[in-house]
C-alpha cells in the first residue's frame, strides 16, 4: 500500500479520492468508499501508528477538519506512548518481584540457621554462657529478627506492586482476629508496662477478608502503637459495626481503632507516613527498630480488601489509627 507507506516514511497526511477497491494498491475498508485520509500518529519524529478515515461521500478536507484530525492524532500518540510505558513498568515490576522472591528465598535459609544456632548457644547447649556472651547473643538474635522482618516486608511490597498477592477471602469472626493479635503482641506490651484495653462487642457480625492479612494489618498497627509509646503508656484496640459514612464501598463495615497515648506525629510528618521507607525524623521514633514499610503495606492490604485506613495524631499526645473493612453479607 504505497499511500500508507508514504505516510509512514514522510510523516505527512495523505489524501486520496477514488481509492481503488478490492486487492488493488489502495484497498479500502469500506466497500463504497470514495475518499481516504491517512493521518500519521507521531511521537517526536517517529511514526508509531496511522489514523485511517474513509468516507462514502466526497468530502473537502478543510483546514478545520485537518486541524481536528491532527489534534486527535496528537492525543492518540500520547495515549499509545503511555500504554507502552505502562506495559514496560509492569514488566519491570514483575522482574523486580522475581528478583526479590529469589533473594528472599536465598536469605531465609542462612537466617534460619543463624537464629537456630544462636538460640542453642544462648540456651547453654554447648557450654555455659557468661553475661557478656549472653548480651552479644541477644543482639545477634534481635538483628536477625530485623533482617527477617525486612525480607518479609520487601517480598510483600514487591508482590503487591506486581499484582501477585493472592487473598483468600472468608467470613471471619472479628473477636478471633483481635485475640490472635493480642496474643502475639501482649508480651512486648507488658515488657514496657503499657496498659492494653480491648473492646470488642460480642454481637459483631463477621468480617469479609483474608485472615492472615487482617492479622498482619492489625499486628502492624498495634506493634507501632507499642513501639511509639513510652513505657507506662496506654494502648486500646476497639471494634464496632457501623454504617459506612466514609466512602462509597460496602454500606455496613467493621470499624477497628488502635489508639495510643504515645509520641504522636507532627503535621509535617503526617503527610508522609504511608510512603515506602518513610520514618519520622523524631529521635524517639528512630530509637525503635523499623523499616518504614509497615504502613505502606498495611494501607495496600486494607485497600485490597475493599477497606480504608486513616489516622489522627497530636504530637506528644497520641495517635489513633482507623480501618474499615466490609462485613460478610449474610445470604
Ligand atoms: P516503621 O514502624 O517500621 O518505621 P511504619 O511504616 O509502620 O514503619 O511507620 C512509618 C512511620 O510512621 C514510623 O516510622 C513513625 O514515624 C510513624 N508512625 C506510625 N505509627 C505511629 C504511631 N502509632 N505513633 C507515632 N508514629 C507512628
Short mmCIF file of C-alpha atoms and ligand atoms in Angstrom, two decimals:
data_model
loop_
_atom_site.label_atom_id
_atom_site.label_comp_id
_atom_site.label_asym_id
_atom_site.label_seq_id
_atom_site.Cartn_x
_atom_site.Cartn_y
_atom_site.Cartn_z
CA UNK A 1 0.00 0.00 0.00
CA UNK A 2 2.14 2.87 -1.25
CA UNK A 3 -0.05 5.59 0.35
CA UNK A 4 0.26 4.08 3.83
CA UNK A 5 4.00 3.59 3.35
CA UNK A 6 4.36 7.16 2.11
CA UNK A 7 2.65 8.41 5.30
CA UNK A 8 4.97 6.37 7.49
CA UNK A 9 8.07 7.49 5.59
CA UNK A 10 7.24 11.17 5.27
CA UNK A 11 5.18 11.60 8.46
CA UNK A 12 2.78 13.69 6.33
CA UNK A 13 -1.00 13.21 5.93
CA UNK A 14 -2.15 11.69 2.63
CA UNK A 15 -5.44 12.27 0.83
CA UNK A 16 -6.86 10.04 -1.78
CA UNK A 17 -10.03 10.45 -3.74
CA UNK A 18 -11.50 7.48 -5.57
CA UNK A 19 -9.25 4.89 -3.94
CA UNK A 20 -9.11 1.52 -5.69
CA UNK A 21 -11.23 -1.20 -4.14
CA UNK A 22 -10.54 -4.90 -3.95
CA UNK A 23 -6.95 -6.13 -3.86
CA UNK A 24 -5.53 -3.08 -5.54
CA UNK A 25 -2.78 -0.88 -4.24
CA UNK A 26 -5.01 1.33 -2.09
CA UNK A 27 -7.53 -1.16 -0.82
CA UNK A 28 -10.34 0.45 1.19
CA UNK A 29 -12.07 -0.91 4.27
CA UNK A 30 -15.49 0.40 3.30
CA UNK A 31 -17.00 -1.20 0.22
CA UNK A 32 -18.19 2.09 -1.28
CA UNK A 33 -15.53 4.48 0.00
CA UNK A 34 -14.85 7.41 -2.31
CA UNK A 35 -12.28 9.20 -0.18
CA UNK A 36 -9.48 8.21 2.17
CA UNK A 37 -7.44 10.29 4.63
CA UNK A 38 -4.35 8.90 6.34
CA UNK A 39 -3.01 10.82 9.32
CA UNK A 40 0.28 9.66 10.82
CA UNK A 41 0.34 9.35 14.62
CA UNK A 42 3.74 10.74 15.58
CA UNK A 43 5.71 10.54 18.75
CA UNK A 44 8.53 13.05 18.37
CA UNK A 45 9.96 12.24 14.93
CA UNK A 46 8.79 8.61 14.78
CA UNK A 47 5.51 7.47 13.25
CA UNK A 48 4.02 4.99 15.75
CA UNK A 49 0.64 4.50 14.09
CA UNK A 50 -1.72 5.68 11.38
CA UNK A 51 -5.22 7.06 11.60
CA UNK A 52 -7.15 5.91 8.56
CA UNK A 53 -10.50 7.53 7.75
CA UNK A 54 -12.76 6.68 4.88
CA UNK A 55 -15.80 8.43 3.60
CA UNK A 56 -18.59 7.26 1.34
CA UNK A 57 -19.24 10.87 0.30
CA UNK A 58 -16.97 13.28 -1.44
CA UNK A 59 -15.54 15.41 1.40
CA UNK A 60 -13.49 18.51 1.23
CA UNK A 61 -10.58 18.18 3.60
CA UNK A 62 -10.88 21.65 5.06
CA UNK A 63 -8.24 23.17 7.30
CA UNK A 64 -10.65 22.89 10.20
CA UNK A 65 -11.13 19.13 9.66
CA UNK A 66 -7.42 18.58 9.24
CA UNK A 67 -6.63 20.62 12.35
CA UNK A 68 -9.10 18.49 14.31
CA UNK A 69 -7.64 15.23 12.97
CA UNK A 70 -4.13 16.34 13.73
CA UNK A 71 -5.09 17.17 17.36
CA UNK A 72 -6.81 13.79 17.59
CA UNK A 73 -3.66 12.04 16.41
CA UNK A 74 -1.56 14.00 18.96
CA UNK A 75 -3.83 12.71 21.75
CA UNK A 76 -3.65 9.19 20.33
CA UNK A 77 0.16 9.43 20.27
CA UNK A 78 0.24 10.33 23.99
CA UNK A 79 -2.21 7.55 24.88
CA UNK A 80 -0.23 4.93 22.91
CA UNK A 81 3.08 6.07 24.43
CA UNK A 82 1.57 5.92 27.95
CA UNK A 83 0.15 2.45 27.33
CA UNK A 84 3.58 1.27 26.17
CA UNK A 85 5.28 2.83 29.21
CA UNK A 86 2.69 1.21 31.47
CA UNK A 87 3.43 -2.20 29.94
CA UNK A 88 7.15 -1.64 30.41
CA UNK A 89 6.64 -0.63 34.06
CA UNK A 90 4.52 -3.75 34.64
CA UNK A 91 7.21 -5.94 33.09
CA UNK A 92 9.87 -4.22 35.22
CA UNK A 93 7.70 -4.80 38.31
CA UNK A 94 7.39 -8.49 37.52
CA UNK A 95 11.16 -8.76 37.01
CA UNK A 96 11.70 -6.95 40.34
CA UNK A 97 9.23 -9.25 42.06
CA UNK A 98 11.01 -12.35 40.67
CA UNK A 99 14.37 -10.99 41.79
CA UNK A 100 13.14 -10.17 45.31
CA UNK A 101 11.47 -13.58 45.65
CA UNK A 102 14.72 -15.25 44.66
CA UNK A 103 16.85 -13.14 47.02
CA UNK A 104 14.48 -13.55 49.96
CA UNK A 105 14.33 -17.27 49.45
CA UNK A 106 18.13 -17.44 49.40
CA UNK A 107 18.40 -15.25 52.52
CA UNK A 108 15.85 -17.20 54.54
CA UNK A 109 17.91 -20.38 54.74
CA UNK A 110 21.06 -18.81 56.27
CA UNK A 111 18.90 -16.62 58.55
CA UNK A 112 17.10 -19.67 59.91
CA UNK A 113 20.45 -21.29 60.58
CA UNK A 114 21.84 -18.19 62.39
CA UNK A 115 18.66 -17.99 64.50
CA UNK A 116 18.76 -21.69 65.39
CA UNK A 117 22.43 -21.79 66.40
CA UNK A 118 22.14 -18.50 68.33
CA UNK A 119 19.25 -19.97 70.33
CA UNK A 120 21.23 -23.17 71.00
CA UNK A 121 24.27 -21.17 72.20
CA UNK A 122 22.06 -18.91 74.37
CA UNK A 123 20.39 -21.96 75.93
CA UNK A 124 23.84 -23.21 77.03
CA UNK A 125 23.57 -26.40 74.98
CA UNK A 126 27.31 -26.39 74.14
CA UNK A 127 28.55 -24.99 77.44
CA UNK A 128 27.88 -22.24 79.98
CA UNK A 129 27.36 -18.70 78.65
CA UNK A 130 28.54 -15.69 80.67
CA UNK A 131 26.64 -12.37 80.88
CA UNK A 132 28.67 -10.59 78.18
CA UNK A 133 28.28 -13.52 75.78
CA UNK A 134 24.57 -13.68 76.52
CA UNK A 135 24.23 -9.95 75.70
CA UNK A 136 26.03 -10.46 72.40
CA UNK A 137 23.76 -13.39 71.53
CA UNK A 138 20.67 -11.29 72.29
CA UNK A 139 21.98 -8.59 69.92
CA UNK A 140 22.63 -11.16 67.17
CA UNK A 141 19.16 -12.62 67.63
CA UNK A 142 17.35 -9.27 67.51
CA UNK A 143 19.29 -8.20 64.40
CA UNK A 144 18.44 -11.42 62.59
CA UNK A 145 14.81 -10.86 63.54
CA UNK A 146 15.01 -7.38 61.99
CA UNK A 147 16.51 -8.84 58.82
CA UNK A 148 13.73 -11.41 58.66
CA UNK A 149 11.10 -8.66 59.00
CA UNK A 150 12.77 -6.60 56.28
CA UNK A 151 12.90 -9.58 53.91
CA UNK A 152 9.22 -10.41 54.52
CA UNK A 153 8.21 -6.75 54.08
CA UNK A 154 10.16 -6.41 50.83
CA UNK A 155 8.57 -9.59 49.50
CA UNK A 156 5.10 -8.27 50.37
CA UNK A 157 5.72 -4.88 48.74
CA UNK A 158 7.00 -6.38 45.52
CA UNK A 159 4.18 -8.94 45.34
CA UNK A 160 1.57 -6.22 45.85
CA UNK A 161 3.22 -3.92 43.27
CA UNK A 162 3.38 -6.73 40.71
CA UNK A 163 -0.30 -7.60 41.36
CA UNK A 164 0.78 -11.05 42.51
CA UNK A 165 -0.60 -11.04 46.03
CA UNK A 166 -3.41 -13.55 46.33
CA UNK A 167 -6.01 -13.03 49.04
CA UNK A 168 -8.06 -15.82 50.46
CA UNK A 169 -11.43 -14.23 51.35
CA UNK A 170 -13.66 -15.76 54.01
CA UNK A 171 -16.23 -14.79 56.61
CA UNK A 172 -14.26 -14.27 59.84
CA UNK A 173 -15.18 -13.51 63.46
CA UNK A 174 -13.64 -10.15 64.43
CA UNK A 175 -13.00 -11.21 68.02
CA UNK A 176 -10.86 -14.11 66.83
CA UNK A 177 -8.64 -11.80 64.75
CA UNK A 178 -8.26 -9.35 67.64
CA UNK A 179 -7.49 -12.17 70.14
CA UNK A 180 -4.79 -13.55 67.85
CA UNK A 181 -3.17 -10.10 67.56
CA UNK A 182 -3.32 -9.54 71.32
CA UNK A 183 -1.78 -12.98 71.92
CA UNK A 184 1.23 -12.19 69.72
CA UNK A 185 1.84 -8.64 70.99
CA UNK A 186 0.92 -8.89 74.69
CA UNK A 187 4.41 -9.87 75.89
CA UNK A 188 6.06 -6.82 74.30
CA UNK A 189 3.35 -4.51 75.63
CA UNK A 190 3.76 -5.92 79.14
CA UNK A 191 7.56 -5.57 78.89
CA UNK A 192 7.03 -1.81 78.55
CA UNK A 193 4.46 -1.79 81.36
CA UNK A 194 1.89 -0.35 78.97
CA UNK A 195 -1.80 -0.70 79.69
CA UNK A 196 -3.76 -2.53 76.98
CA UNK A 197 -7.54 -2.24 76.72
CA UNK A 198 -9.54 -4.33 74.24
CA UNK A 199 -13.17 -3.52 73.42
CA UNK A 200 -14.89 -5.92 71.01
CA UNK A 201 -18.69 -6.23 71.44
CA UNK A 202 -19.86 -9.86 71.47
CA UNK A 203 -22.54 -9.34 68.79
CA UNK A 204 -20.28 -8.07 65.98
CA UNK A 205 -21.13 -9.55 62.56
CA UNK A 206 -18.29 -11.40 60.80
CA UNK A 207 -15.82 -9.51 58.63
CA UNK A 208 -15.15 -10.37 54.94
CA UNK A 209 -11.41 -10.63 54.40
CA UNK A 210 -8.22 -12.66 54.36
CA UNK A 211 -7.44 -13.99 57.86
CA UNK A 212 -3.63 -13.87 57.66
CA UNK A 213 -3.59 -10.41 56.09
CA UNK A 214 -6.12 -8.97 58.56
CA UNK A 215 -3.96 -10.24 61.43
CA UNK A 216 -0.92 -8.69 59.73
CA UNK A 217 -2.71 -5.31 59.36
CA UNK A 218 -3.80 -5.17 63.00
CA UNK A 219 -0.47 -6.50 64.30
CA UNK A 220 1.33 -3.75 62.39
CA UNK A 221 -0.86 -1.06 63.94
CA UNK A 222 -0.61 -2.50 67.46
CA UNK A 223 3.12 -3.00 67.21
CA UNK A 224 3.55 0.60 66.02
CA UNK A 225 1.39 1.74 68.95
CA UNK A 226 3.61 -0.18 71.35
CA UNK A 227 6.90 0.93 69.70
CA UNK A 228 5.97 4.60 69.52
CA UNK A 229 4.50 4.90 73.02
CA UNK A 230 6.57 5.46 76.17
CA UNK A 231 6.73 2.91 78.98
CA UNK A 232 3.60 3.02 81.18
CA UNK A 233 1.60 4.48 78.27
CA UNK A 234 -1.84 3.32 77.15
CA UNK A 235 -2.98 1.39 74.09
CA UNK A 236 -6.51 0.41 73.17
CA UNK A 237 -7.95 -1.78 70.42
CA UNK A 238 -11.66 -1.43 69.73
CA UNK A 239 -14.13 -2.59 67.12
CA UNK A 240 -17.67 -1.63 66.20
CA UNK A 241 -20.12 -2.41 63.43
CA UNK A 242 -21.39 0.73 61.79
CA UNK A 243 -22.89 2.33 58.68
CA UNK A 244 -20.16 3.21 56.20
CA UNK A 245 -20.12 7.02 56.26
CA UNK A 246 -16.57 7.26 54.93
CA UNK A 247 -16.62 6.01 51.35
CA UNK A 248 -18.76 4.57 48.55
CA UNK A 249 -17.88 0.97 49.43
CA UNK A 250 -19.84 -1.62 51.40
CA UNK A 251 -22.81 0.01 53.25
CA UNK A 252 -22.00 -1.70 56.58
CA UNK A 253 -18.49 -2.10 57.85
CA UNK A 254 -16.42 -3.16 60.83
CA UNK A 255 -14.58 -0.13 62.15
CA UNK A 256 -11.39 -1.02 64.04
CA UNK A 257 -9.41 1.51 66.04
CA UNK A 258 -5.93 1.30 67.53
CA UNK A 259 -5.32 4.19 69.88
CA UNK A 260 -2.15 5.07 71.78
CA UNK A 261 -1.02 7.76 74.20
CA UNK A 262 2.43 7.86 72.59
CA UNK A 263 4.83 10.18 70.82
CA UNK A 264 2.34 11.34 68.16
CA UNK A 265 3.20 12.57 64.67
CA UNK A 266 3.87 16.18 63.67
CA UNK A 267 1.54 17.66 61.00
CA UNK A 268 4.51 17.76 58.59
CA UNK A 269 5.28 14.05 59.06
CA UNK A 270 1.60 13.07 58.91
CA UNK A 271 1.65 13.72 55.15
CA UNK A 272 4.37 11.15 54.57
CA UNK A 273 3.87 8.18 56.86
CA UNK A 274 2.26 5.92 54.24
CA UNK A 275 5.24 6.38 51.89
CA UNK A 276 7.62 3.46 51.42
CA UNK A 277 10.66 3.52 53.75
CA UNK A 278 9.48 6.70 55.48
CA UNK A 279 10.28 7.05 59.17
CA UNK A 280 9.64 10.28 61.08
CA UNK A 281 12.72 12.38 61.85
CA UNK A 282 11.74 12.21 65.53
CA UNK A 283 14.56 10.82 67.71
CA UNK A 284 12.08 8.93 69.90
CA UNK A 285 10.78 7.13 66.78
CA UNK A 286 14.29 6.46 65.46
CA UNK A 287 15.24 4.81 68.76
CA UNK A 288 12.78 1.98 67.98
CA UNK A 289 13.60 -0.52 65.23
CA UNK A 290 11.70 -0.27 61.95
CA UNK A 291 11.91 -0.32 58.17
CA UNK A 292 9.30 2.27 57.23
CA UNK A 293 7.48 -0.32 55.11
CA UNK A 294 4.79 -1.44 57.57
CA UNK A 295 2.21 1.29 56.99
CA UNK A 296 2.68 1.24 53.22
CA UNK A 297 1.95 -2.50 53.19
CA UNK A 298 -0.87 -2.10 55.71
CA UNK A 299 -2.61 0.56 53.57
CA UNK A 300 -2.39 -1.56 50.43
CA UNK A 301 -3.63 -4.67 52.25
CA UNK A 302 -6.60 -2.74 53.67
CA UNK A 303 -7.49 -1.35 50.24
CA UNK A 304 -7.14 -4.76 48.55
CA UNK A 305 -9.84 -5.95 50.94
CA UNK A 306 -12.21 -3.14 49.98
CA UNK A 307 -11.39 -1.11 53.08
CA UNK A 308 -9.94 2.24 54.02
CA UNK A 309 -7.33 3.41 56.55
CA UNK A 310 -6.77 6.82 58.12
CA UNK A 311 -5.47 8.26 61.35
CA UNK A 312 -5.42 11.29 63.59
CA UNK A 313 -2.49 12.29 65.71
CA UNK A 314 -1.38 15.04 68.09
CA UNK A 315 2.34 15.40 68.60
CA UNK A 316 3.40 14.15 72.04
CA UNK A 317 -0.22 13.31 72.94
CA UNK A 318 -1.04 10.23 70.92
CA UNK A 319 -2.26 8.64 67.70
CA UNK A 320 -5.39 6.75 66.63
CA UNK A 321 -5.43 4.59 63.51
CA UNK A 322 -8.81 3.70 62.00
CA UNK A 323 -9.58 0.99 59.49
CA UNK A 324 -12.87 -0.08 57.98
CA UNK A 325 -13.41 -3.49 56.35
CA UNK A 326 -16.69 -4.72 54.80
CA UNK A 327 -18.81 -7.10 56.85
CA UNK A 328 -19.56 -10.53 55.40
CA UNK A 329 -23.01 -10.33 53.78
CA UNK A 330 -25.39 -12.97 55.10
CA UNK A 331 -27.25 -14.82 52.36
P1 LIG B 1 8.24 1.51 60.90
O1 LIG B 1 7.42 1.34 62.12
O2 LIG B 1 8.96 0.29 60.50
O3 LIG B 1 9.15 2.72 60.96
P2 LIG B 1 5.77 2.10 59.50
O4 LIG B 1 5.55 2.17 58.03
O5 LIG B 1 4.97 1.13 60.28
O6 LIG B 1 7.31 1.83 59.65
O7 LIG B 1 5.54 3.55 60.08
C1 LIG B 1 6.09 4.66 59.39
C2 LIG B 1 6.33 5.80 60.36
O8 LIG B 1 5.06 6.33 60.80
C3 LIG B 1 7.05 5.42 61.63
O9 LIG B 1 8.43 5.36 61.44
C4 LIG B 1 6.63 6.54 62.55
O10 LIG B 1 7.39 7.69 62.26
C5 LIG B 1 5.19 6.82 62.13
N1 LIG B 1 4.21 6.10 63.00
C6 LIG B 1 3.50 5.00 62.67
N2 LIG B 1 2.67 4.64 63.66
C7 LIG B 1 2.85 5.53 64.65
C8 LIG B 1 2.27 5.71 65.95
N3 LIG B 1 1.35 4.89 66.43
N4 LIG B 1 2.70 6.75 66.68
C9 LIG B 1 3.63 7.61 66.21
N5 LIG B 1 4.22 7.49 64.99
C10 LIG B 1 3.83 6.48 64.22
#
